[in-house]
C-alpha positions as a Markdown table, in Angstrom:
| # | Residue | x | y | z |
|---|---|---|---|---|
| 1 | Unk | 79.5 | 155.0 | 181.6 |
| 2 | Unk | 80.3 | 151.7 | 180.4 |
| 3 | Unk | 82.3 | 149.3 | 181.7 |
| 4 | Unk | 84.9 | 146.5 | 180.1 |
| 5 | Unk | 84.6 | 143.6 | 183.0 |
| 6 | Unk | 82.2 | 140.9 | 181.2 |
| 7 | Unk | 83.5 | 142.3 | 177.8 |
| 8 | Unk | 86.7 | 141.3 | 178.9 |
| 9 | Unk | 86.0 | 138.2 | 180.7 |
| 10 | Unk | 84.3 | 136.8 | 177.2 |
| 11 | Unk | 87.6 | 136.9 | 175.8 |
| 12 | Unk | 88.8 | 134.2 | 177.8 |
| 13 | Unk | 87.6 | 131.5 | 175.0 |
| 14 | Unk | 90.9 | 132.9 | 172.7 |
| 15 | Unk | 92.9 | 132.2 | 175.4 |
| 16 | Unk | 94.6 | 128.8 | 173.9 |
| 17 | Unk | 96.0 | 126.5 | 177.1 |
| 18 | Unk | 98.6 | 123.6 | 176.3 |
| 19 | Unk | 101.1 | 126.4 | 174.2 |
| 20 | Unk | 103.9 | 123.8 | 174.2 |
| 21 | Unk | 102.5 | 120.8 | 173.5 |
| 22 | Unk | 100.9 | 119.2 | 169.9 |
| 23 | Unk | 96.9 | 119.1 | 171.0 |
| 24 | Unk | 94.7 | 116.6 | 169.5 |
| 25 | Unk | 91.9 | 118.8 | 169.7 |
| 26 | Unk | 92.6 | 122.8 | 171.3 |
| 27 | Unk | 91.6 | 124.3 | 174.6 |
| 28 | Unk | 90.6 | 127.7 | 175.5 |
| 29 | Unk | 90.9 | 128.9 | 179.1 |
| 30 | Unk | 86.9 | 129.5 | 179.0 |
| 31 | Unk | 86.4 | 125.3 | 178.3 |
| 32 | Unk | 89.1 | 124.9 | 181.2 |
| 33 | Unk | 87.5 | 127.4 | 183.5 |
| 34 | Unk | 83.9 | 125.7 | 183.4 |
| 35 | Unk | 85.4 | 122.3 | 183.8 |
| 36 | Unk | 87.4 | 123.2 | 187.2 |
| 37 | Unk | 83.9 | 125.5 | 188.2 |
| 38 | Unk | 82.0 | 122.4 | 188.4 |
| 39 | Unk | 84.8 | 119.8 | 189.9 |
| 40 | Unk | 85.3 | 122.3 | 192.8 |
| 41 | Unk | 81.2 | 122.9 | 193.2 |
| 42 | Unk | 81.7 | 118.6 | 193.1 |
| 43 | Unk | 84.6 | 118.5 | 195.5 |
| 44 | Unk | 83.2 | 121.3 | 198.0 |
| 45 | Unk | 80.3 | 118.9 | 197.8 |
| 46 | Unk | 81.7 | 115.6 | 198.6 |
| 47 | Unk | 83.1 | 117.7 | 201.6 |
| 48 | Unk | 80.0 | 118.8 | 203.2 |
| 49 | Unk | 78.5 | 115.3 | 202.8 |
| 50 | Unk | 81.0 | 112.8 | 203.2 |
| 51 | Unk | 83.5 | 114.5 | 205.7 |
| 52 | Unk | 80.9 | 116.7 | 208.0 |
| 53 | Unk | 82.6 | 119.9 | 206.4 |
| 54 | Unk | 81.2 | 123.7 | 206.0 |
| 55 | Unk | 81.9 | 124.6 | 202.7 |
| 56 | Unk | 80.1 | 126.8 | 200.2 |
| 57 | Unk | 80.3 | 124.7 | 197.2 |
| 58 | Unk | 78.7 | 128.1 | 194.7 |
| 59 | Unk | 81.1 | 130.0 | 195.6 |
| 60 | Unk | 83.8 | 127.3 | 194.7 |
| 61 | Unk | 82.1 | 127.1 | 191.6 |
| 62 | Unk | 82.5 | 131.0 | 190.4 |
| 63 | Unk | 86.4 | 130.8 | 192.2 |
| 64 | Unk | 87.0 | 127.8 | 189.5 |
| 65 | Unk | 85.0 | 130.0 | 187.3 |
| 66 | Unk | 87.5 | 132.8 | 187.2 |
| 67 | Unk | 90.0 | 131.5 | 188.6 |
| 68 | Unk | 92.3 | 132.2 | 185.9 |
| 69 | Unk | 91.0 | 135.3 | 184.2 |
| 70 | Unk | 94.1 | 137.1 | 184.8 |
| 71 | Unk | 95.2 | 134.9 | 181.6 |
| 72 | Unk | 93.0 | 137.5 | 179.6 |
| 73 | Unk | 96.0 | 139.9 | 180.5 |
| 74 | Unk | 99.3 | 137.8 | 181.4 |
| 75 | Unk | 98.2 | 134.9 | 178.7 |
| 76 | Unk | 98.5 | 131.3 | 179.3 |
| 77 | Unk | 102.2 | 130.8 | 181.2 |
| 78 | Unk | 103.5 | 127.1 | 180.4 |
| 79 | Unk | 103.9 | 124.9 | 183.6 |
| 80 | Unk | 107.6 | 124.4 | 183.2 |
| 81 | Unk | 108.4 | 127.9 | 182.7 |
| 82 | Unk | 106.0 | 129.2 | 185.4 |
| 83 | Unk | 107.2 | 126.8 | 188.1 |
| 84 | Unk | 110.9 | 127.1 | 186.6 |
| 85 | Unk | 112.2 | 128.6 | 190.2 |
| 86 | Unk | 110.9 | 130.2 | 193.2 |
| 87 | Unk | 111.8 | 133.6 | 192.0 |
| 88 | Unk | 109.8 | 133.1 | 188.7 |
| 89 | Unk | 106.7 | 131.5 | 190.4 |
| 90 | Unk | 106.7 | 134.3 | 192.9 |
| 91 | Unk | 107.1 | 136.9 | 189.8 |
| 92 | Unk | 104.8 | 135.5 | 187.9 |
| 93 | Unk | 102.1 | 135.2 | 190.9 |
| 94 | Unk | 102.7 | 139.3 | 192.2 |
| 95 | Unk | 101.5 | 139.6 | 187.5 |
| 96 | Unk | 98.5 | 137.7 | 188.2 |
| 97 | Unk | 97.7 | 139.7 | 191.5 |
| 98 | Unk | 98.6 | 143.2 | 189.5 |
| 99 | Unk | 96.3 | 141.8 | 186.4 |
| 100 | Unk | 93.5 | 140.3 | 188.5 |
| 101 | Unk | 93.5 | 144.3 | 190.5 |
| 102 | Unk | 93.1 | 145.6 | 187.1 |
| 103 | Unk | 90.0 | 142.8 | 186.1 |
| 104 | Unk | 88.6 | 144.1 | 189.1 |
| 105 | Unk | 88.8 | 147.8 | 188.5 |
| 106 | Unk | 86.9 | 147.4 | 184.9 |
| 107 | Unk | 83.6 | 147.1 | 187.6 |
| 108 | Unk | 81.7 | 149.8 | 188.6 |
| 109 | Unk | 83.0 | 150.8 | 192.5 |
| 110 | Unk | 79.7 | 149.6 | 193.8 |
| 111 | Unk | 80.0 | 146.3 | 192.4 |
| 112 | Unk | 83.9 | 145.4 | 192.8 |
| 113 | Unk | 83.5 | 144.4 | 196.9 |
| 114 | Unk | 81.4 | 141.3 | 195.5 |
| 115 | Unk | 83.7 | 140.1 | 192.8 |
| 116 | Unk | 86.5 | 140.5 | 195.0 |
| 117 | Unk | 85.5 | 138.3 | 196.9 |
| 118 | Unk | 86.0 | 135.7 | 194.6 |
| 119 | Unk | 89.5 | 136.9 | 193.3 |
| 120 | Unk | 90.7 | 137.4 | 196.7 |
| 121 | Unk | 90.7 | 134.7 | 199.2 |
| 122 | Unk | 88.9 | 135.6 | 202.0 |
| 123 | Unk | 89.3 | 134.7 | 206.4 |
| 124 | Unk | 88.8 | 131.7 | 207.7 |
| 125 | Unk | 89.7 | 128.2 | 207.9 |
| 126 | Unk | 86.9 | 126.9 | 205.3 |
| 127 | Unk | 87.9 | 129.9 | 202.7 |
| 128 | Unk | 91.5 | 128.5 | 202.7 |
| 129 | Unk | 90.1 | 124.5 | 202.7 |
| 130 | Unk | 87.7 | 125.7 | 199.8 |
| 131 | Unk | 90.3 | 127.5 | 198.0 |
| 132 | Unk | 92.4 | 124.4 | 198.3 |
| 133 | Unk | 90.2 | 122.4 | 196.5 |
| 134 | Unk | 89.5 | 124.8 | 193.7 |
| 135 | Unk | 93.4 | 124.4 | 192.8 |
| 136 | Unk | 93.1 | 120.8 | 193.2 |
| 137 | Unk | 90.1 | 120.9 | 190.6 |
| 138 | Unk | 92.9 | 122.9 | 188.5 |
| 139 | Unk | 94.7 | 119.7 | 188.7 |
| 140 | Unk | 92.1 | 117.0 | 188.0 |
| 141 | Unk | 91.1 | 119.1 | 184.9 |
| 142 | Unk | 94.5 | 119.0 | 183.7 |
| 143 | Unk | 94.7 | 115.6 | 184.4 |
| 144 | Unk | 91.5 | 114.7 | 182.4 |
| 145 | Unk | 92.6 | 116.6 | 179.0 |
| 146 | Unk | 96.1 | 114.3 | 179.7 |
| 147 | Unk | 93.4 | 111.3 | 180.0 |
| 148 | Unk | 91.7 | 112.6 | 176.6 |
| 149 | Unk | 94.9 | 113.3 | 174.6 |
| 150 | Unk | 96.2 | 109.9 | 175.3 |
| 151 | Unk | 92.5 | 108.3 | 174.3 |
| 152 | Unk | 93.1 | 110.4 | 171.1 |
| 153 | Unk | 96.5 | 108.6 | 170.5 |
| 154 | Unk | 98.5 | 111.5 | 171.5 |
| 155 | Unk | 101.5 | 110.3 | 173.6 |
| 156 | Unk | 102.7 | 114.3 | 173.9 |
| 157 | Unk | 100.8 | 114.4 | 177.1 |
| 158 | Unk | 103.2 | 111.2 | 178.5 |
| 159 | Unk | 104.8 | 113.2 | 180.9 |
| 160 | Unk | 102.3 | 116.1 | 181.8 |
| 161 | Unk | 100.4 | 113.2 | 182.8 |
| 162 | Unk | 102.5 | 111.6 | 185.0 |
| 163 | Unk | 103.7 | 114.6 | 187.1 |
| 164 | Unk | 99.7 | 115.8 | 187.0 |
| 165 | Unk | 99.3 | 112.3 | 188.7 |
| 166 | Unk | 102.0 | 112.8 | 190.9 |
| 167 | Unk | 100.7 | 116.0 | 192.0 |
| 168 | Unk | 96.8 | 114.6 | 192.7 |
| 169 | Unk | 98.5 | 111.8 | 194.9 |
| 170 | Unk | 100.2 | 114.2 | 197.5 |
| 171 | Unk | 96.7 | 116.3 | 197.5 |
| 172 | Unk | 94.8 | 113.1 | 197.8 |
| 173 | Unk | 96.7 | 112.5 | 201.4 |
| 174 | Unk | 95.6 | 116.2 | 202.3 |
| 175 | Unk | 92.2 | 116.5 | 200.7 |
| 176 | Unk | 89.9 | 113.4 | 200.6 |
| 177 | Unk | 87.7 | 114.6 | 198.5 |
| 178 | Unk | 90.3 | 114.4 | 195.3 |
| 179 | Unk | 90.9 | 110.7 | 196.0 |
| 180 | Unk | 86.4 | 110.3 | 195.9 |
| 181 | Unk | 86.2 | 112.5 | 193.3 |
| 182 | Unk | 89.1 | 110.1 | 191.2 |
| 183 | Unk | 87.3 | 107.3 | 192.5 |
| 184 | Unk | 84.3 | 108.2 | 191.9 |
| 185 | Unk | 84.3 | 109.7 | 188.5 |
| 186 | Unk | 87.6 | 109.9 | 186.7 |
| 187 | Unk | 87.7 | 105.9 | 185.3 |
| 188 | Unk | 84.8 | 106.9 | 183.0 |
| 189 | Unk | 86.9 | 109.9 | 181.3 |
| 190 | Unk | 88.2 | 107.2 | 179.0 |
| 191 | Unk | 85.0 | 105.9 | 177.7 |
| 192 | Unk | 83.3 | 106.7 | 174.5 |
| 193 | Unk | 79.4 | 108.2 | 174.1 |
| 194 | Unk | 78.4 | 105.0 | 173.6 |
| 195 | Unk | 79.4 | 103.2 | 176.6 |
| 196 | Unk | 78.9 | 106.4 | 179.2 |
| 197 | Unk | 75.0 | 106.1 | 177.8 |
């Protein structure tokens, strides 16, 4: 028997992000999901060094990875309408759950306990800390294609920016490793080729 999972999961570069707004150049949910793959792996890692924590940075890294494959099924929800009210974000989240149960179902049985434990948070205190910082790597990779919309001369992205940035600054008080990984690496987003080499 064959089985749809990774068929599926490849579809996620059709997935266009940014719906709303005029893009200088596109997105696809595959581009966004390798981007927040390897600033969790980066923030799990800044935990374990810098702050003495326990956290398994690879398996941040596949979380980010498909963390919103569910999109394949649901599409890409714009912020504003998503976060609209309470009874919306809840709606839309108990879609999400119902579409990721259906990703996970396109697996043979023998192989669906492994993958859901990466669409499924977990126990424990690190799990929760780790998932944490996968959705704050959500939020610095949104706030990097504001960053490279606005280098491109598009001022659409004015105001995703600033309530992106508004967002990062209360996580930065709760997770230190966003305000590192902003100091650290988000000032050379704005360069060109030429001056990152």
């Amino acid at each position: 028997m064959a089985y749809n999972f990774f068929a599926i999961i490849s579809r996620m570069k059709y997935i266009e992000r940014w719906a709303l707004m005029r893009n200088s150049r596109q997105e696809n949910l595959c581009e966004h999901s390798l981007e927040v793959a390897m600033i969790a792996h980066a923030l799990c890692v800044i935990g374990n060094v810098r702050y003495g924590r326990n956290l398994n940075a690879e398996k941040a890294a596949l979380i980010g990875l498909y963390h919103d494959a569910s999109e394949i099924i649901t599409g890409d929800m714009p912020t504003p309408v998503k976060y609209y009210n309470e009874e919306l974000k809840t709606a839309y989240k108990q879609v999400e759950a119902i579409a990721d149960v259906q990703l996970l179902h396109k697996l043979p049985e023998d192989l669906q306990p492994s993958f859901e434990k990466i669409f499924k948070t977990q126990e424990g205190e690190d799990e929760l800390y780790m998932r944490k910082l996968v959705k704050a790597a959500d939020k610095l990779s949104a706030f990097i294609k504001c960053i490279e919309e606005k280098n491109a001369g598009n001022s659409e992205f004015k105001t995703a920016e600033k309530s992106t940035l508004k967002s990062l600054n209360k996580l930065k008080r709760e997770l230190p490793e966003v305000l590192d990984f902003m100091d650290d690496f988000l000032e050379p987003y704005g360069k060109t080729l030429d001056e990152l080499s």
